[in-house]
CSV table of C-alpha atoms and ligand atoms in Angstrom, one decimal:
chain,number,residue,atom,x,y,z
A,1,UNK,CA,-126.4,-31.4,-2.0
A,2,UNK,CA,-124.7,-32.1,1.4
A,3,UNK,CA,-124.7,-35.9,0.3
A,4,UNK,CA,-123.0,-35.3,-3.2
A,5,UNK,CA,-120.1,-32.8,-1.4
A,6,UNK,CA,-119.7,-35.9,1.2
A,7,UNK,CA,-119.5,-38.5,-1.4
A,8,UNK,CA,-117.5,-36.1,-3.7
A,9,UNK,CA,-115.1,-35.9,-0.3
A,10,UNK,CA,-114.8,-39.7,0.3
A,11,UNK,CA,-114.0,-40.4,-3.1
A,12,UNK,CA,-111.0,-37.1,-3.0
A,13,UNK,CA,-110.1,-39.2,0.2
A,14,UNK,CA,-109.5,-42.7,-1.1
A,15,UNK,CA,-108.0,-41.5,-4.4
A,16,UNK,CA,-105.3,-39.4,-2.5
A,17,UNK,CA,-105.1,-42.0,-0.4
A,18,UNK,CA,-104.5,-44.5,-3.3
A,19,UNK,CA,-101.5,-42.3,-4.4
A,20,UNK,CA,-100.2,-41.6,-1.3
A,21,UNK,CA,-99.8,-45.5,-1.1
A,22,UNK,CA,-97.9,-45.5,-4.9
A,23,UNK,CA,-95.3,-42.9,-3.9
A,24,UNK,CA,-94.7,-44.5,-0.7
A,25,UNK,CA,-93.8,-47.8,-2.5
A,26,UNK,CA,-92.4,-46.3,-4.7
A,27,UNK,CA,-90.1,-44.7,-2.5
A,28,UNK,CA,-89.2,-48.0,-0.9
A,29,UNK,CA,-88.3,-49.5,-4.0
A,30,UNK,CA,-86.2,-46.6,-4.5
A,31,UNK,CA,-84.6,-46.6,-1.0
A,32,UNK,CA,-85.7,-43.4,-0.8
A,33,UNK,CA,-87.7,-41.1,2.1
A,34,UNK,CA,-91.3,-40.6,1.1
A,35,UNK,CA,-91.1,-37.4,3.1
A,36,UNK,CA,-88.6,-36.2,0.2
A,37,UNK,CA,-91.7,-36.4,-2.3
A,38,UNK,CA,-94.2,-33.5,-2.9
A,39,UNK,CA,-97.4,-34.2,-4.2
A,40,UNK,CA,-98.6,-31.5,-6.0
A,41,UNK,CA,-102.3,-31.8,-6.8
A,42,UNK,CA,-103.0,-31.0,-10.0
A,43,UNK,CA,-106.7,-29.3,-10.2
A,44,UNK,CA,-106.9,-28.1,-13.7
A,45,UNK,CA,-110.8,-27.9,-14.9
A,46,UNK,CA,-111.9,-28.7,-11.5
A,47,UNK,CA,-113.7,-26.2,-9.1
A,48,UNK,CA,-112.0,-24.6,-6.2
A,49,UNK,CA,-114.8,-26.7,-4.0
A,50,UNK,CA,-112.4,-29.3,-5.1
A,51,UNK,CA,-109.3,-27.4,-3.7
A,52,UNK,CA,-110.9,-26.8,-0.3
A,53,UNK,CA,-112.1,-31.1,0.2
A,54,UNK,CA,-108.3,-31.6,-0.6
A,55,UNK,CA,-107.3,-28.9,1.7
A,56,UNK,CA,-109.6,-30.3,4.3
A,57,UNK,CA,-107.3,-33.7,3.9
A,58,UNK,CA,-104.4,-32.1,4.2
A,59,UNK,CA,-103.0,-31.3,0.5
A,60,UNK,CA,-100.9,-27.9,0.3
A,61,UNK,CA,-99.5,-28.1,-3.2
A,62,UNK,CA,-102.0,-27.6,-5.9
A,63,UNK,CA,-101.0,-27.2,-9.5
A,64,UNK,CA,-102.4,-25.6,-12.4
A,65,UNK,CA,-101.7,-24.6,-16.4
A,66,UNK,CA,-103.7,-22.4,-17.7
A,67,UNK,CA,-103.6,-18.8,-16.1
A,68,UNK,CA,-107.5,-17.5,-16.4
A,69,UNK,CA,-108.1,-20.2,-14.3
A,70,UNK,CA,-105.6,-20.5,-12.2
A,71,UNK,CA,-105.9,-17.0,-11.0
A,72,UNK,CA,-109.6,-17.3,-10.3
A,73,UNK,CA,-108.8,-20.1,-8.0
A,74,UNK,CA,-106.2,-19.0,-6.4
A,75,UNK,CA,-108.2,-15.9,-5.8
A,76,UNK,CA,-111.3,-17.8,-4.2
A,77,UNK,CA,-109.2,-20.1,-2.6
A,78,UNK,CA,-106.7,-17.0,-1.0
A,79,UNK,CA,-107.6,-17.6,2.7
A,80,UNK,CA,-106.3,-21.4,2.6
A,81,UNK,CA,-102.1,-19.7,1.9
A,82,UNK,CA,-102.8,-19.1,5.7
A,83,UNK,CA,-102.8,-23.3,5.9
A,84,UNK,CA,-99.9,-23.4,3.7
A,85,UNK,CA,-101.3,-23.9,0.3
A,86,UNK,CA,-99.0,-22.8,-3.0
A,87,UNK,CA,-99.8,-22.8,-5.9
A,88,UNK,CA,-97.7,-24.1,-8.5
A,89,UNK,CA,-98.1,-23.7,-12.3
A,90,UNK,CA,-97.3,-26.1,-14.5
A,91,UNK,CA,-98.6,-25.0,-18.1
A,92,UNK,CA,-96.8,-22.9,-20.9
A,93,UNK,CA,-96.7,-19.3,-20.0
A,94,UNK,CA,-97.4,-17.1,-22.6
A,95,UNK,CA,-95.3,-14.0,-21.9
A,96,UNK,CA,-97.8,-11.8,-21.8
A,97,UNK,CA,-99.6,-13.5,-18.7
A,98,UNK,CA,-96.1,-13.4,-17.0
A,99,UNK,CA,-97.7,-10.5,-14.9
A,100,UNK,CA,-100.7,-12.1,-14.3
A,101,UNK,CA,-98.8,-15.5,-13.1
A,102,UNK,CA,-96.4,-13.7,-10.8
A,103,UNK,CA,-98.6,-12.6,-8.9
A,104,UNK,CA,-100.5,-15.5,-8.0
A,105,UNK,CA,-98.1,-18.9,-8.6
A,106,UNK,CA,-95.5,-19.3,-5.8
A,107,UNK,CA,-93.6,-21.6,-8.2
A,108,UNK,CA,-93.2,-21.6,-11.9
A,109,UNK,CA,-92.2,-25.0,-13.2
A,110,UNK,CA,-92.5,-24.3,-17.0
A,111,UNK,CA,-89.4,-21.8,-17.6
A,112,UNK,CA,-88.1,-22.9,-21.3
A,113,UNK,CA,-86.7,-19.6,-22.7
A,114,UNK,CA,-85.1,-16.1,-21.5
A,115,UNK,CA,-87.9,-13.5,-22.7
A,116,UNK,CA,-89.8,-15.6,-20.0
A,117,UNK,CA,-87.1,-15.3,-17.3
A,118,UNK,CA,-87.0,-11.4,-18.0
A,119,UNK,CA,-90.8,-11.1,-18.0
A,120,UNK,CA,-91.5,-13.2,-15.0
A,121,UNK,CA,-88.8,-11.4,-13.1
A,122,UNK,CA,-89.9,-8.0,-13.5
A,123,UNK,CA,-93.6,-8.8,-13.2
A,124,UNK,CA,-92.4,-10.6,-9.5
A,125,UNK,CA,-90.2,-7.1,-8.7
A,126,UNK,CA,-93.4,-5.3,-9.5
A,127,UNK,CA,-95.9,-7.2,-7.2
A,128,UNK,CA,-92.4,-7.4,-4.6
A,129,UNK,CA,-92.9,-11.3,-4.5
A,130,UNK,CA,-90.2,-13.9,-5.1
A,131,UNK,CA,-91.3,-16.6,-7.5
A,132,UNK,CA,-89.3,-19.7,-7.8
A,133,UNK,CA,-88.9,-21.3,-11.0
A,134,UNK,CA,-88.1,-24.6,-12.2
A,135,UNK,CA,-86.6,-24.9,-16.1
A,136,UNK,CA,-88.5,-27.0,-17.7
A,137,UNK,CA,-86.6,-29.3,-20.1
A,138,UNK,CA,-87.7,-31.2,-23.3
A,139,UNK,CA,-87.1,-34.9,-23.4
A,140,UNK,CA,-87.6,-36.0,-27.1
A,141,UNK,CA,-85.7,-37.5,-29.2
A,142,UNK,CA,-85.7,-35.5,-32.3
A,143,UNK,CA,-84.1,-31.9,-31.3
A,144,UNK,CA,-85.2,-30.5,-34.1
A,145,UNK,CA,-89.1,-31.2,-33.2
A,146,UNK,CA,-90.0,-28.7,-30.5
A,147,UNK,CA,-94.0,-28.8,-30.9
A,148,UNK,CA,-95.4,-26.3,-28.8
A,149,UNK,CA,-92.6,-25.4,-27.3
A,150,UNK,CA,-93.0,-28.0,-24.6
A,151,UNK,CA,-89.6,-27.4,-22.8
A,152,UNK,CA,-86.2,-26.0,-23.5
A,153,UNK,CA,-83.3,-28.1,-24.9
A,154,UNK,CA,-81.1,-29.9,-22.6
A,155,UNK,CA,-78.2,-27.9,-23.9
A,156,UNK,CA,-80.0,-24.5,-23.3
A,157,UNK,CA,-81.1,-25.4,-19.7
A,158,UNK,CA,-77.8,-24.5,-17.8
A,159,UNK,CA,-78.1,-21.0,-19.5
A,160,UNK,CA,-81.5,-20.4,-18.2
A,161,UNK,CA,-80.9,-21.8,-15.2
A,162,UNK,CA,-77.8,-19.1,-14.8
A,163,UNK,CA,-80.2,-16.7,-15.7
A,164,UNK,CA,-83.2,-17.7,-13.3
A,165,UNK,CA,-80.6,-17.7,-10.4
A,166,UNK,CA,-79.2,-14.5,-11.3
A,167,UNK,CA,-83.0,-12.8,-11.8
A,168,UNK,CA,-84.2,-10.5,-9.1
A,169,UNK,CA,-87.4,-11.4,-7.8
A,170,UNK,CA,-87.1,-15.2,-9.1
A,171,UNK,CA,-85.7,-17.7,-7.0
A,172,UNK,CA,-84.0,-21.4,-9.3
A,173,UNK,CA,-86.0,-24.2,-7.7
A,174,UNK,CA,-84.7,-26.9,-10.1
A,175,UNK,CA,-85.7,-29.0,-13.3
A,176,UNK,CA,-89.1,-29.8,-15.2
A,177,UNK,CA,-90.3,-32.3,-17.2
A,178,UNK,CA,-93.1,-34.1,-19.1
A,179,UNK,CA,-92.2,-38.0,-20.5
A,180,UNK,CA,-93.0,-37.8,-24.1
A,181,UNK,CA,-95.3,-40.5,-25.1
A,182,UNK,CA,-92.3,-41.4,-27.7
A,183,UNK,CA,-90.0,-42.6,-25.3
A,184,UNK,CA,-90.1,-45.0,-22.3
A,185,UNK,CA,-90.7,-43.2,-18.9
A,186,UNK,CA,-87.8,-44.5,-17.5
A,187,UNK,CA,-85.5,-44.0,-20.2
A,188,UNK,CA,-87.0,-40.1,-20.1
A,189,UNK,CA,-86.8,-39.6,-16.7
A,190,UNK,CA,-83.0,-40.3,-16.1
A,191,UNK,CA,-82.6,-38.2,-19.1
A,192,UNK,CA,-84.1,-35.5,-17.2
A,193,UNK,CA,-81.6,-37.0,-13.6
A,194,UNK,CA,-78.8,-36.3,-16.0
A,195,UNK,CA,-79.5,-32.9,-16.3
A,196,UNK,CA,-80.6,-32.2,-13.2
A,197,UNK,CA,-77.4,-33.2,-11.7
A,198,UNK,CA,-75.6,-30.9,-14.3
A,199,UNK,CA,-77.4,-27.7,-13.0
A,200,UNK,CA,-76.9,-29.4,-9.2
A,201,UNK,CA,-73.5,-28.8,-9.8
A,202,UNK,CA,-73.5,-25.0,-10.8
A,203,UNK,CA,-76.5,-24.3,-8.0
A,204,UNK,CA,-76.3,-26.5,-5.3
A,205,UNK,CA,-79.6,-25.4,-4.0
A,206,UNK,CA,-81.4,-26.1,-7.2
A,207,UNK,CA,-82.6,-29.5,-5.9
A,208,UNK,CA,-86.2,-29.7,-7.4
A,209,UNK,CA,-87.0,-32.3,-9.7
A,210,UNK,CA,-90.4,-32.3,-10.7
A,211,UNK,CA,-91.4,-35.1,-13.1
A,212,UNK,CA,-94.1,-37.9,-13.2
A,213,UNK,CA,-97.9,-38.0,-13.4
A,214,UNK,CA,-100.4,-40.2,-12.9
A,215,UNK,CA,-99.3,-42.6,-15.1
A,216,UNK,CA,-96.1,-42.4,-14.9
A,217,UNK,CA,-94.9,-41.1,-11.4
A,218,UNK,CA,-93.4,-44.6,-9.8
A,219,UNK,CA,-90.4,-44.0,-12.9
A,220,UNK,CA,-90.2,-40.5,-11.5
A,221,UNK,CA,-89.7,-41.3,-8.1
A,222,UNK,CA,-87.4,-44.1,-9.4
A,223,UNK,CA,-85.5,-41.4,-11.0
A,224,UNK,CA,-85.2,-39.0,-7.7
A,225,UNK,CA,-88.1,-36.5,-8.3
A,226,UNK,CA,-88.5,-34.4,-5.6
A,227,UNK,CA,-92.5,-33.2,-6.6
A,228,UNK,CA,-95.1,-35.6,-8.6
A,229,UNK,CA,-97.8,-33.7,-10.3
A,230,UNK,CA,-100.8,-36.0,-10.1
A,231,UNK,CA,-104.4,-34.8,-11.6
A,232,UNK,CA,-106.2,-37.8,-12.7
A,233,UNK,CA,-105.7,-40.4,-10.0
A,234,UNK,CA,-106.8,-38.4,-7.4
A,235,UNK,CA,-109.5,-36.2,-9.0
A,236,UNK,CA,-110.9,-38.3,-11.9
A,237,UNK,CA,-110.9,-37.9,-15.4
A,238,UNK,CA,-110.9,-34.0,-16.5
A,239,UNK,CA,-114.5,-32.7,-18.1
A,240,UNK,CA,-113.7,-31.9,-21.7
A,241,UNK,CA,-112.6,-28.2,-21.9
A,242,UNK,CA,-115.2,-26.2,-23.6
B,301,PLP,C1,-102.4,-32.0,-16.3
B,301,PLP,C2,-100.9,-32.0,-16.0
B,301,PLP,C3,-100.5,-33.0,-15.1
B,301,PLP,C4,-101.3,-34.0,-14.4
B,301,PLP,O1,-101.6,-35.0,-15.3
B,301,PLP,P1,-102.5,-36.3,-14.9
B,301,PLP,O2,-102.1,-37.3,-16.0
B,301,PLP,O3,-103.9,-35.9,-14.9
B,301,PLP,O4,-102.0,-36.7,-13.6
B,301,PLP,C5,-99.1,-32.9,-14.8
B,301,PLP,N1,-98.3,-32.1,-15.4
B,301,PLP,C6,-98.7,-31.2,-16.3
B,301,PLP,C7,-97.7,-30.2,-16.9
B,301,PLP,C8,-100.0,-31.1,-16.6
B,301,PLP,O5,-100.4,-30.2,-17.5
């Protein structure tokens, strides 16, 4: 057992190490200050075991998306916050597990519609936390296409992002985004720049950009994010869900 939670801890090592290495060259082709990256960890389907390795090397940002599981975690894993970790989540947030979310995520990088601004802000009042929260913003081409609901339309996000900043309890971080597998990363990502900028210039503070995964985060960086959110390349391929 000791052996497998050593080897399980070299292999966390060299794969955060390994990505560590991309955002740093990515940075320099960017021109940009690696220490202006995040890397949020994304841990989704892996065991809080896994948390506490990537603790152990430093990691502080850990992500998340579905909230049964996140909250578990974050529960088992509540004495590391005195280290600095946050959780972030990153999936769709159903409104009724606005509650449950606020009380847990320190950021919320998913907001695409106002019942969810309303929810999440009174379940953070209730639980006297402040929650910051990113809008996330849909990238594809077809406006009329919103599958799942994966992001709010680039001409709705400055109205939710009034509404976040105005929101007691909630705190506007910044943008959110996913690269559809339609469209070049690139091309997405300064899609996502452009609207960024646009609620930069209404909130100043509202710096965060958080785009790019582990395929895709060197355009991301290219494009000024501010936090990756890497799963696979530093934790493996997920188990199937069951
Ligand atoms: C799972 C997930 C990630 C991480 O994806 P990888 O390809 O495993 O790096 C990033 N963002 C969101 C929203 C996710 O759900």
């Amino acid at each position: 057992m000791a052996c497998g939670v050593s080897a399980r801890e070299a292999q966390l090592r060299a794969n955060l190490c390994a990505v560590e290495r991309r955002v740093a060259n990515a940075c320099e082709a960017a021109g940009r200050d690696p220490g202006d990256v995040t890397l949020v960890v994304v841990t989704k389907t892996w065991p809080p075991g896994d948390v506490r390795l990537l603790a152990g090397l430093g990691v502080r940002d850990f992500g998340e998306n579905r909230d049964q599981e996140a909250r578990e975690k974050a529960r088992e894993c509540d004495d590391l916050r005195a280290l600095g970790v946050r959780w972030h989540f990153v999936g769709q947030v159903q409104t009724n597990k606005a509650r449950s979310v606020a009380s847990y995520a320190d950021v919320v990088h998913s907001v695409d519609r106002p019942a969810l601004v309303e929810a999440l802000s009174s379940a953070a009042e209730r639980c006297s936390r402040v929650v910051e929260c990113l809008v996330q913003v849909s990238l594809r081409d077809e406006p009329g296409v919103l599958a799942a609901r994966a992001g709010a339309r680039p001409e709705d996000v400055a109205g939710l992002a009034d509404a976040l900043a105005g929101a007691p309890g909630l705190r506007l971080g910044g943008v959110m985004a996913v690269a559809p597998r339609s469209l070049d990363p690139v091309e997405a990502f300064a899609r996502l720049a452009a609207v960024a900028a646009q609620v930069r210039s209404a909130h100043p503070g509202a710096g965060v950009i958080s785009a790019g995964m582990s395929g895709d985060l060197e355009a991301a960086v290219g494009a000024g994010a501010t936090h990756v959110r890497v799963g696979t390349a530093v934790l493996g391929v997920r188990p199937p869900l069951g």
